[in-house]
Coordinates of C-alpha atoms in Angstrom, one line a residue:
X20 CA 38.1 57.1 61.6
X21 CA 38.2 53.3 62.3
X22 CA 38.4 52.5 58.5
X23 CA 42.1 53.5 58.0
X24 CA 42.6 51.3 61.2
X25 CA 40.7 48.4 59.9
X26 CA 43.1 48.9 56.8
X27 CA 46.3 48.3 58.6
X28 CA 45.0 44.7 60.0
X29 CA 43.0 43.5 57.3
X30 CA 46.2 44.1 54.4
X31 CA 48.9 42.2 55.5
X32 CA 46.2 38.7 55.9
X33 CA 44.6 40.0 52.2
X34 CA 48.4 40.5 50.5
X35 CA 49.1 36.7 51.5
X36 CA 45.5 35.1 50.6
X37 CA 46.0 37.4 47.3
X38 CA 49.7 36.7 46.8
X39 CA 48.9 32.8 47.6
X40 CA 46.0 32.9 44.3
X41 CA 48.6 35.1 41.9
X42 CA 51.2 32.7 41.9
X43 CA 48.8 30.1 41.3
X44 CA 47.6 31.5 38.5
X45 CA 49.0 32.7 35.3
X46 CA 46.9 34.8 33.2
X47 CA 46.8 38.1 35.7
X48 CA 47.4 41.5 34.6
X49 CA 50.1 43.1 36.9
X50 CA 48.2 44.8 39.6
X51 CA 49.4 45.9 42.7
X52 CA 47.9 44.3 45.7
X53 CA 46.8 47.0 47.9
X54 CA 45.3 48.3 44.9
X55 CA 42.8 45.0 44.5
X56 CA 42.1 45.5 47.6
X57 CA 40.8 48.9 47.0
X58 CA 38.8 47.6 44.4
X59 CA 37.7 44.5 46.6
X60 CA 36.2 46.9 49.1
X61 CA 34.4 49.3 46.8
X62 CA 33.1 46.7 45.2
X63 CA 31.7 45.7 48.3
X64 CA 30.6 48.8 49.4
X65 CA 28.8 49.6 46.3
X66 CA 27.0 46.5 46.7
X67 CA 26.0 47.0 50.5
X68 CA 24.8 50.9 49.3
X69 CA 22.8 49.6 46.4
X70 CA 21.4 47.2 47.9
X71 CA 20.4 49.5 51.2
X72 CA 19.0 52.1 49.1
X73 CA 17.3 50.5 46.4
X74 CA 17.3 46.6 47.5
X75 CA 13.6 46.5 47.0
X76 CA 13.1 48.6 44.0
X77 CA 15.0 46.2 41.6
X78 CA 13.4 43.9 39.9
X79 CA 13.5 40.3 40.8
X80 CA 16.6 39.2 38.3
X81 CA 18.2 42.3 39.8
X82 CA 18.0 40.9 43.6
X83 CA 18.4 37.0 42.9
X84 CA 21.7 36.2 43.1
X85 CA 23.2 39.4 43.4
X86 CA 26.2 39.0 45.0
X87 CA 27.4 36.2 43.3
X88 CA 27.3 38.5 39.9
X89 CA 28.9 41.1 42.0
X90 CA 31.9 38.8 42.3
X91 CA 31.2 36.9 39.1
X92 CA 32.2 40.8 37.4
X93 CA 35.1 41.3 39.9
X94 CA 36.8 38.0 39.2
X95 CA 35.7 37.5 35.2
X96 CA 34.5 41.2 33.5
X97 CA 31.1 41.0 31.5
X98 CA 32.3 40.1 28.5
X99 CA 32.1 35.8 27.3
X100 CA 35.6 35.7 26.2
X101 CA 38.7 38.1 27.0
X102 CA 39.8 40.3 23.9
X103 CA 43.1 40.2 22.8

């Protein structure tokens, strides 16, 4: 019940520090900010889950690291190069 709370403050400081990078930078795809949010959080939820519930049962290139590839996938995809 505190989530939807938590939402309310924690938007308006993410919209600026979001809306401060997209200007910055030119090669976006038009997304609507409370939407990369959304996708900000469950990517850190799915992380925080994964790594309660299975932390230990990965294998060791699975737990070195991990968040950093988390938000190396969030900020860049899997693929080398973009596809046109």
């Amino acid at each position: 019940r505190h989530v939807a709370q938590l939402y309310q403050v924690i938007l308006p400081q993410f919209v600026e520090v979001v809306q401060t990078f997209i200007t910055r930078q030119e090669n976006l795809r038009p997304i609507p900010v409370p939407m990369i949010l959304r996708v900000f959080i469950g990517l850190f939820f799915s992380y925080y889950m994964t790594e309660k519930l299975l932390g230990r049962e990965f294998p060791a290139e699975a737990q070195e690291g991990a968040l950093d590839y988390f938000l190396q996938v969030f900020l860049h995809g899997i693929l080398k190069d973009p596809i046109s």
